Amino acid sequence: MKRYSFLELAKNAFSAHQNWGRQWRAPEPKAEYDVVIVGAGGHGLATAYYLAKEHGIRNIAVLEKGWLGGGNTGRNTTIVRSNYLWEESAALYNHAIGLWQNLSQELNYNVMYSARGVMMLAHTVHDVQVAQRHIHANRLAGVQNEWLTPEQAKEYCPPLNISKNIRYPVMGAALQRVGGTARHDGVAWGYARGADDLGVDIIQNCAVTGIRRSADGAVEGVETAKGFIKAKKVGVVAAGHTSVVMDMAGVRLPLESFPLQALVSEPVKPAFPCVVMSNTIHAYISQSDKGELVIGAGTDQFVSYAQAGGIHITNHTIDAICELFPHFRRMRMLRNWGGIVDTTPDRSPILSKTPVQGLYVNCGWGTGGFKATPGSGHVFAHTIAKDEPHPINAPFTIERFRTGRLIDEAAAAAVAH
Amino acid sequence: MLLIYCPYCDVERAETEFHCGGEAHIARPSDPSQTSEEEWVEFLYMRSNTKGVAAERWRHIHGCGRFFNAVRDTVSDKFLKFYKAGETMPDLEKISKEAGK
Amino acid sequence: MSQPFRTEKGGRIDRNEQLTFTFDGEQMQGHKGDTLASALLANGVHLVGRSFKYHRPRGIISSGSEEPNALVGIYRNGDQTPNLRATQVELYQGLEAISQNRFPSLGFDIGAINDLMSPLFPAGFYYKTFMWPKSFWDRVYEPVIRAAAGLGKPPKKPDHDFYGNLYAHCDVLVAGSGPSGLAAALAAAETGAKVILCDEQAEFGGSLLSENSASVDGKEPADWVAVTLARLGAMDNVTLLPRTTAFGYFAHNYVALAERITDHIANPDPKLPRERLWQVRAKEVVIAAGAIERPLVFPENDRPGILLADAGRTYLNRYGVKVGHKVLVATASDSAWQAAFDMADHGVEVAAIVDLRETPPKNLMAIAEARGIRVEAGCVVTGTLGRKRVKAALLGRLMTSGQVASGGQVECDALLMSGGWTPTVSLYSQSRGKVVWDGDKGAFVPGKSVQHERSTGASKGLYGLQATLEDGYAAGENAAKAATGKSAKIAYSTATGGEASNGGTLGALPHDRNASRVKAFVDYQNDVTAKDVKLAVREGMHSIEHIKRYTTTGMATDQGRLSNMNALKIASGALDRPLTDVGLTTFRQPFTPTTFGLFAGVSRGDFFDPVRKTPSHDWVVENGGVFEDVGQWKRTWYFPKNGEDMHAAVARECKIARESVGLFDASTLGKIEVVGPDAAEFLERMYTNPWKKLATGRCRYGLLLNDAGFITDDGVIGRLAEGRFHVTTTTGGAPSVFARMEDYLQTEWPDLDVWITSTTEQYAVAAVQGPKAREVIAPFIEGIDLSAENLPHMSVREGTFCGVPCRLFRISFTGELGFEINVSRRHGKMMWETLAKEIEKHSGTAYGTETMHVLRAEKGYIIVGQDTDGTVTPQDAGMTWAIGKKKLDFVGKRGLERPDLKADGRPQFVGLLTTDPKVKLEEGAQVTVAENPATGTSAEGHVTSSYYSPALDRTIALAMVKNGQALEGKTLYVPMPEGSIPVEVTGTVFYDKEGARINV
């Protein structure tokens, strides 16, 4: 692999960039692999990369029904943070943060991880209590998170409206300075290039149509658009389509796939320095390096694979954005799109072995999987290679729904009283 | 913003009048104490999450308040059938075929 | 001379009305009917902006909403709107426009150095560099990149304008008002169908407004438009919406339109919204979005003065503006020839018509010859000269070998180009239809209809005036028939002239220049060149989506409407695969950029979310109470007196309530009336507690779980009669509890004869709490014996309060003697004011939620959602007493049997007392065994509630702590940044442990 650097860029400028090699190959599938990963999103590619790099397994294929990075990886609002409440979650996401901080250098691909800070707003007394609980729990767990008064929040994010006269005034915010954004495509491509360099075959336009199991129930391989591919182990990392793929192996999961929308404005000069999220009034926003305001909307209420949601969801999101940032009212929406998010009952992912020998699943990231990409791939690779979970993902089983040992991030922020 | 038919009110109304209740025909076991762990987790959490034609529950919250069921293609979001709660689950394969799926 | 490029006559502008405007501070004149673009061109201004990456000088290229270059900022009354297309901005007196993405000025832009450095900045260069040193990305590189990127300046102040919202239904929605759209609207309307016709432009008519070489029914096309509009306008069943863009096509034929109402008016009525969102549920949609012309991809095809041929023609015929005095026309299709002819007819010198085709149509050649226009067939433009405006073009002759031979240089001050036409399939694509490749037309056209829509005319690749008219009529008739079942035959207008344009090309044109040195732009705004697309392919980006994302082609504010097809062709060539294999990127809504304010509409301030007020609201305002938001409710938080802070006010309120009496508005609590022979059985199944033996007139605390076994809600339930219960819920839980009850009742237990009704809004509730509570309410209550014997704690009776019916609960959330009086909501204010006055006689006080929280915490009562969080079982909360032991089933019972819910080591509800009684713990603080736990230590639990207790004159706290109930008396720690706080684990009841005060 030719290393990327400014020098290399300058050198290539003299040859009119005619000599850049492929970032990844377009191989035909071999008859057999040690590991087949289903789904070439960020998580799947990262899994393959770490399998090859850290576990010495080089005979790997990543199968993708479309184009790599084309699912939720290329459709999310690129937020990175780790200030989750439960120690299990915080450990998982913080593991990812650790990897994010070095990822551009590790992959020799600029993923543009930008620790510009993620600020989560509190609008009610209950919000404040929940935020404080997170901050205290995070401090003990060694996860960065701090409380800001409304004035401090405004100082950190000048466009924020902290007037007392809005419907839900800002009562403060939890700030994770190490949180921020990263370039989603860069992450997928960086891992793809890195994995490819280690010998991983990334096979695009190759939908998996079946999972073949032997008489004793273990995985034998996958049926695909390009024929049967034998595999000792199969890791399914298919996001919104996980239920569909796992159904091929007869494994039922506690998942529902909902449409999730996001949108960007037209690009403007720097207007927004950080990431702001508000769970109470349902909005999250940042500004991309290109200048677009990147805004996340909510999910529709019904299962759908259409990658499109209703306009009332968008309306509601922009209501909230304009309430918090009233001068963005004259900005204009450039593009709106949808993804399919696979959601578990406790809003935490499943990163686990399955009842089927040799079959592993990484799913259920709901609306927040991007931030975990490196960590998820890293521990999932461990799980596949060792046939046992890494300590960090050990709690994220399918089994927890049976035993009741949930990791319920949503419940912890539940509103009642 | 889907357009939904309420079989009780006999009207088509915008989605914002309705609440989706998820997958239909998941009955709560009549005697939960007799269910195994597997049966209970199946009832509580396991969902088909069908890509294609599936039956789901809706409630006309800002109308008659009644629950009813609908068959919808989760790829196109087209509704293929509406029916009242308590009616038996229609033959989804047949509906699929009729819809040219 | 003012407006040196204005024609002597002609066009649709109002020459009698002259308007003054400024561009970058320079004053200029235009006319009513001009766009900013046409007015600038009339003044000879082509340079209007700088490109995104290389800061190259850029001019107006189109005349419509597809404009990628001419983006300006408009300033008005302190409001500032970036990135508006000059081609869409209608001129008004005093308009103030500013060019963008340049510093210090449009003419001299420092950023233009990027153009010289461009060899270093190929597609995706940023993925390959800026990685060293590591800390420099977000500190150094990114800020520089961010400052350089972006187009216009963001608005700096809150928007003064407001926005409207309308919902509409119609039989047929027609999007686009060119010949096919107008015909469709007319045909549909004549059947009686309800029709909405919208068009993004200020005037209806589309291409007909700039067509002067054809006629319809013997009339000038624009006159036919006027006649047709008069007909449509006279019909009650037709709504005409100019300046209205159909920008989003959603599921189930739901189409969103953006209507621009005041932006074109110099002094708009302040009562008018700036824009209005129309959300239209159309039975049928006719997409008549037309087609747009493609640029030619040749080196230096981006200089100011280079325009699409049809735009040149539109400026000439519609706006009376000549784009130059000496115009070169470069084309691969017929339509541009007409532009050349029109130019010549207006006295513009046509330097040459350069046609890619070896043998252009003979009839066109003949007309050119008649006008003395030089024609170069089999010839392409291979470059241009001129920095801020094109001044000459290089020609290249196509050889049979595929090579290009130099064809000399032609001077010109404008260059019109046409690569043929691309049908506008955006709306069709948004309707989730799949476009198909039409090889004959060299275009993607709509495939099968997925929703109730049909495309007509140029938007489906059908050209020629007569054909599009006919197709439009048919589309309108068929749409109306499909929507209403009705049809009507109307006389079709017939057109002469306006023949279909043949020819066209895709991708980059061949040239004889040094390929590595020249830039042939594919995507103007994002500065993507043919080289970039090829580089992406070379680097392994084989999907068009990868190419798009890597090069950013098609991701500019025109969403690739000018660039997509050329990029696709170049990629297809580089990949050596058929174009259809490479795929087309998805068209997303909105069709053109759409104002945020439009989506937010009236939803701002109090309209952002409904405000729910309790009956005491006005009284609280008058008495200086402070509110907190709880869900949509405004609840009184506390009542500061004489400048008290919250702490002092709450301490006073608590003290008075315990010593005398307090008044609290409990109206926000959810209330559900459960009625019917099976009411008790129903509650038996829903709640953990037993209900069947509860006597009429008595109350019980009810605990509600979900079927997973976790606490979700609680509240007191009173039995009013054998088959009638008054259920209360938490404030936030009211809607969800009711919904869940309905769910179980309707779908799991339809056999139960029970009716449930939400009565939250029906009752106003006043809680009177404290030793004097009975005395306070006694004067007003009739029909109820208030004595402790007749009305013990946890009782309910019906009677009257000041003569109006009431439900009187003797219950307490404070540990004091307490009553909650429910009266009809309309009497709530009367009740509150009566009681507020009465408590004064007893030196009582009104109190808010904070005092309520303190009083209940002193008694160890949980608040669901604060002390519990959705992961807590009744056992965890120390409430096994609330579980009916003999019950076979209730919601959550089976869930509680799951292994982890019965496991040892679960957090349990306990009290915590700090060693130092003055130290108040922070809610949410973690509890540990170790005094100074190492980072990463698992917490034993967390503080759920923490207050200063006036009754105990010390702080108290409630917490969830692992195995906490067994740790009573033990010392644990609450580690804080300032040091660890030792705490003693206690029971949860801090005050009046025997409960004597409640039973008086």
PDB file of C-alpha atoms in Angstrom, chain A residues 137-244:
ATOM      1  CA  ALA A 137     -21.221   8.185  36.619  1.00  0.00           C
ATOM      2  CA  ASN A 138     -18.893   9.164  33.804  1.00  0.00           C
ATOM      3  CA  ARG A 139     -16.391  10.761  36.145  1.00  0.00           C
ATOM      4  CA  LEU A 140     -16.162   7.577  38.166  1.00  0.00           C
ATOM      5  CA  ALA A 141     -15.830   5.539  34.991  1.00  0.00           C
ATOM      6  CA  GLY A 142     -13.114   7.830  33.670  1.00  0.00           C
ATOM      7  CA  VAL A 143     -15.264   9.192  30.869  1.00  0.00           C
ATOM      8  CA  GLN A 144     -15.000  12.879  30.167  1.00  0.00           C
ATOM      9  CA  ASN A 145     -18.215  14.815  30.736  1.00  0.00           C
ATOM     10  CA  GLU A 146     -18.843  18.111  32.470  1.00  0.00           C
ATOM     11  CA  TRP A 147     -21.700  20.393  33.455  1.00  0.00           C
ATOM     12  CA  LEU A 148     -22.140  23.826  31.934  1.00  0.00           C
ATOM     13  CA  THR A 149     -24.469  26.563  33.074  1.00  0.00           C
ATOM     14  CA  PRO A 150     -26.592  28.163  30.357  1.00  0.00           C
ATOM     15  CA  GLU A 151     -24.108  31.037  30.181  1.00  0.00           C
ATOM     16  CA  GLN A 152     -21.174  28.663  29.848  1.00  0.00           C
ATOM     17  CA  ALA A 153     -23.083  26.739  27.211  1.00  0.00           C
ATOM     18  CA  LYS A 154     -23.628  29.938  25.259  1.00  0.00           C
ATOM     19  CA  GLU A 155     -19.976  30.794  25.530  1.00  0.00           C
ATOM     20  CA  TYR A 156     -19.083  27.388  24.124  1.00  0.00           C
ATOM     21  CA  CYS A 157     -21.721  27.632  21.415  1.00  0.00           C
ATOM     22  CA  PRO A 158     -22.505  31.299  20.694  1.00  0.00           C
ATOM     23  CA  PRO A 159     -25.501  30.699  18.399  1.00  0.00           C
ATOM     24  CA  LEU A 160     -27.375  28.973  21.233  1.00  0.00           C
ATOM     25  CA  ASN A 161     -30.504  30.782  22.403  1.00  0.00           C
ATOM     26  CA  ILE A 162     -30.469  30.756  26.201  1.00  0.00           C
ATOM     27  CA  SER A 163     -33.298  33.230  26.583  1.00  0.00           C
ATOM     28  CA  LYS A 164     -35.724  32.389  29.381  1.00  0.00           C
ATOM     29  CA  ASN A 165     -38.558  33.288  27.049  1.00  0.00           C
ATOM     30  CA  ILE A 166     -38.433  30.283  24.803  1.00  0.00           C
ATOM     31  CA  ARG A 167     -40.816  27.382  25.273  1.00  0.00           C
ATOM     32  CA  TYR A 168     -38.220  25.143  26.894  1.00  0.00           C
ATOM     33  CA  PRO A 169     -35.395  27.361  28.139  1.00  0.00           C
ATOM     34  CA  VAL A 170     -31.924  25.869  28.376  1.00  0.00           C
ATOM     35  CA  MET A 171     -31.159  25.046  32.008  1.00  0.00           C
ATOM     36  CA  GLY A 172     -27.657  23.845  31.365  1.00  0.00           C
ATOM     37  CA  ALA A 173     -25.748  21.297  29.374  1.00  0.00           C
ATOM     38  CA  ALA A 174     -23.473  18.306  29.673  1.00  0.00           C
ATOM     39  CA  LEU A 175     -20.365  18.783  27.589  1.00  0.00           C
ATOM     40  CA  GLN A 176     -18.027  16.072  26.436  1.00  0.00           C
ATOM     41  CA  ARG A 177     -15.047  17.891  24.989  1.00  0.00           C
ATOM     42  CA  VAL A 178     -13.508  14.777  23.512  1.00  0.00           C
ATOM     43  CA  GLY A 179     -16.736  14.183  21.597  1.00  0.00           C
ATOM     44  CA  GLY A 180     -17.197  15.616  18.153  1.00  0.00           C
ATOM     45  CA  THR A 181     -17.529  14.439  14.615  1.00  0.00           C
ATOM     46  CA  ALA A 182     -15.652  12.430  12.033  1.00  0.00           C
ATOM     47  CA  ARG A 183     -15.953  12.129   8.277  1.00  0.00           C
ATOM     48  CA  HIS A 184     -18.244   9.141   7.776  1.00  0.00           C
ATOM     49  CA  ASP A 185     -17.146   8.197   4.257  1.00  0.00           C
ATOM     50  CA  GLY A 186     -13.535   8.560   5.285  1.00  0.00           C
ATOM     51  CA  VAL A 187     -14.059   6.020   8.042  1.00  0.00           C
ATOM     52  CA  ALA A 188     -15.566   3.437   5.714  1.00  0.00           C
ATOM     53  CA  TRP A 189     -12.933   4.055   3.047  1.00  0.00           C
ATOM     54  CA  GLY A 190     -10.065   4.148   5.480  1.00  0.00           C
ATOM     55  CA  TYR A 191     -11.026   0.782   6.948  1.00  0.00           C
ATOM     56  CA  ALA A 192     -11.716  -0.617   3.480  1.00  0.00           C
ATOM     57  CA  ARG A 193      -8.282   0.434   2.268  1.00  0.00           C
ATOM     58  CA  GLY A 194      -6.633  -0.859   5.428  1.00  0.00           C
ATOM     59  CA  ALA A 195      -8.455  -4.186   5.323  1.00  0.00           C
ATOM     60  CA  ASP A 196      -7.850  -4.632   1.619  1.00  0.00           C
ATOM     61  CA  ASP A 197      -4.167  -4.023   2.169  1.00  0.00           C
ATOM     62  CA  LEU A 198      -4.144  -6.842   4.699  1.00  0.00           C
ATOM     63  CA  GLY A 199      -5.638  -9.182   2.129  1.00  0.00           C
ATOM     64  CA  VAL A 200      -9.304  -8.890   2.955  1.00  0.00           C
ATOM     65  CA  ASP A 201     -11.562  -9.327  -0.080  1.00  0.00           C
ATOM     66  CA  ILE A 202     -14.257  -6.673  -0.120  1.00  0.00           C
ATOM     67  CA  ILE A 203     -16.904  -7.874  -2.497  1.00  0.00           C
ATOM     68  CA  GLN A 204     -19.507  -5.313  -3.416  1.00  0.00           C
ATOM     69  CA  ASN A 205     -22.789  -5.873  -5.216  1.00  0.00           C
ATOM     70  CA  CYS A 206     -22.904  -9.308  -3.669  1.00  0.00           C
ATOM     71  CA  ALA A 207     -26.063  -9.779  -1.652  1.00  0.00           C
ATOM     72  CA  VAL A 208     -26.255 -12.671   0.759  1.00  0.00           C
ATOM     73  CA  THR A 209     -29.333 -14.727  -0.018  1.00  0.00           C
ATOM     74  CA  GLY A 210     -28.945 -17.570   2.434  1.00  0.00           C
ATOM     75  CA  ILE A 211     -26.916 -18.916   5.322  1.00  0.00           C
ATOM     76  CA  ARG A 212     -26.098 -22.578   5.013  1.00  0.00           C
ATOM     77  CA  ARG A 213     -25.886 -24.672   8.155  1.00  0.00           C
ATOM     78  CA  SER A 214     -24.555 -28.176   8.535  1.00  0.00           C
ATOM     79  CA  ALA A 215     -26.432 -31.120  10.000  1.00  0.00           C
ATOM     80  CA  ASP A 216     -25.113 -30.278  13.466  1.00  0.00           C
ATOM     81  CA  GLY A 217     -26.402 -26.770  13.085  1.00  0.00           C
ATOM     82  CA  ALA A 218     -23.097 -24.960  12.648  1.00  0.00           C
ATOM     83  CA  VAL A 219     -22.532 -22.415   9.941  1.00  0.00           C
ATOM     84  CA  GLU A 220     -21.111 -23.733   6.659  1.00  0.00           C
ATOM     85  CA  GLY A 221     -21.186 -20.649   4.545  1.00  0.00           C
ATOM     86  CA  VAL A 222     -23.366 -18.188   2.736  1.00  0.00           C
ATOM     87  CA  GLU A 223     -25.375 -18.275  -0.447  1.00  0.00           C
ATOM     88  CA  THR A 224     -24.811 -15.103  -2.415  1.00  0.00           C
ATOM     89  CA  ALA A 225     -25.623 -13.418  -5.664  1.00  0.00           C
ATOM     90  CA  LYS A 226     -22.227 -14.720  -6.797  1.00  0.00           C
ATOM     91  CA  GLY A 227     -22.762 -18.302  -5.654  1.00  0.00           C
ATOM     92  CA  PHE A 228     -22.092 -20.248  -2.488  1.00  0.00           C
ATOM     93  CA  ILE A 229     -19.155 -19.118  -0.380  1.00  0.00           C
ATOM     94  CA  LYS A 230     -17.890 -21.527   2.231  1.00  0.00           C
ATOM     95  CA  ALA A 231     -16.969 -20.009   5.558  1.00  0.00           C
ATOM     96  CA  LYS A 232     -15.937 -21.315   8.948  1.00  0.00           C
ATOM     97  CA  LYS A 233     -17.345 -18.272  10.638  1.00  0.00           C
ATOM     98  CA  VAL A 234     -19.876 -15.705   9.587  1.00  0.00           C
ATOM     99  CA  GLY A 235     -20.262 -12.314  11.236  1.00  0.00           C
ATOM    100  CA  VAL A 236     -23.441 -10.460  10.412  1.00  0.00           C
ATOM    101  CA  VAL A 237     -23.103  -6.681  10.545  1.00  0.00           C
ATOM    102  CA  ALA A 238     -26.080  -5.704   8.442  1.00  0.00           C
ATOM    103  CA  ALA A 239     -27.628  -2.864  10.465  1.00  0.00           C
ATOM    104  CA  GLY A 240     -31.222  -2.290   9.397  1.00  0.00           C
ATOM    105  CA  HIS A 241     -31.243  -5.557   7.468  1.00  0.00           C
ATOM    106  CA  THR A 242     -29.934  -7.732  10.301  1.00  0.00           C
ATOM    107  CA  SER A 243     -33.294  -9.353  10.944  1.00  0.00           C
ATOM    108  CA  VAL A 244     -33.533 -10.288   7.287  1.00  0.00           C
TER     109      VAL A 244
END
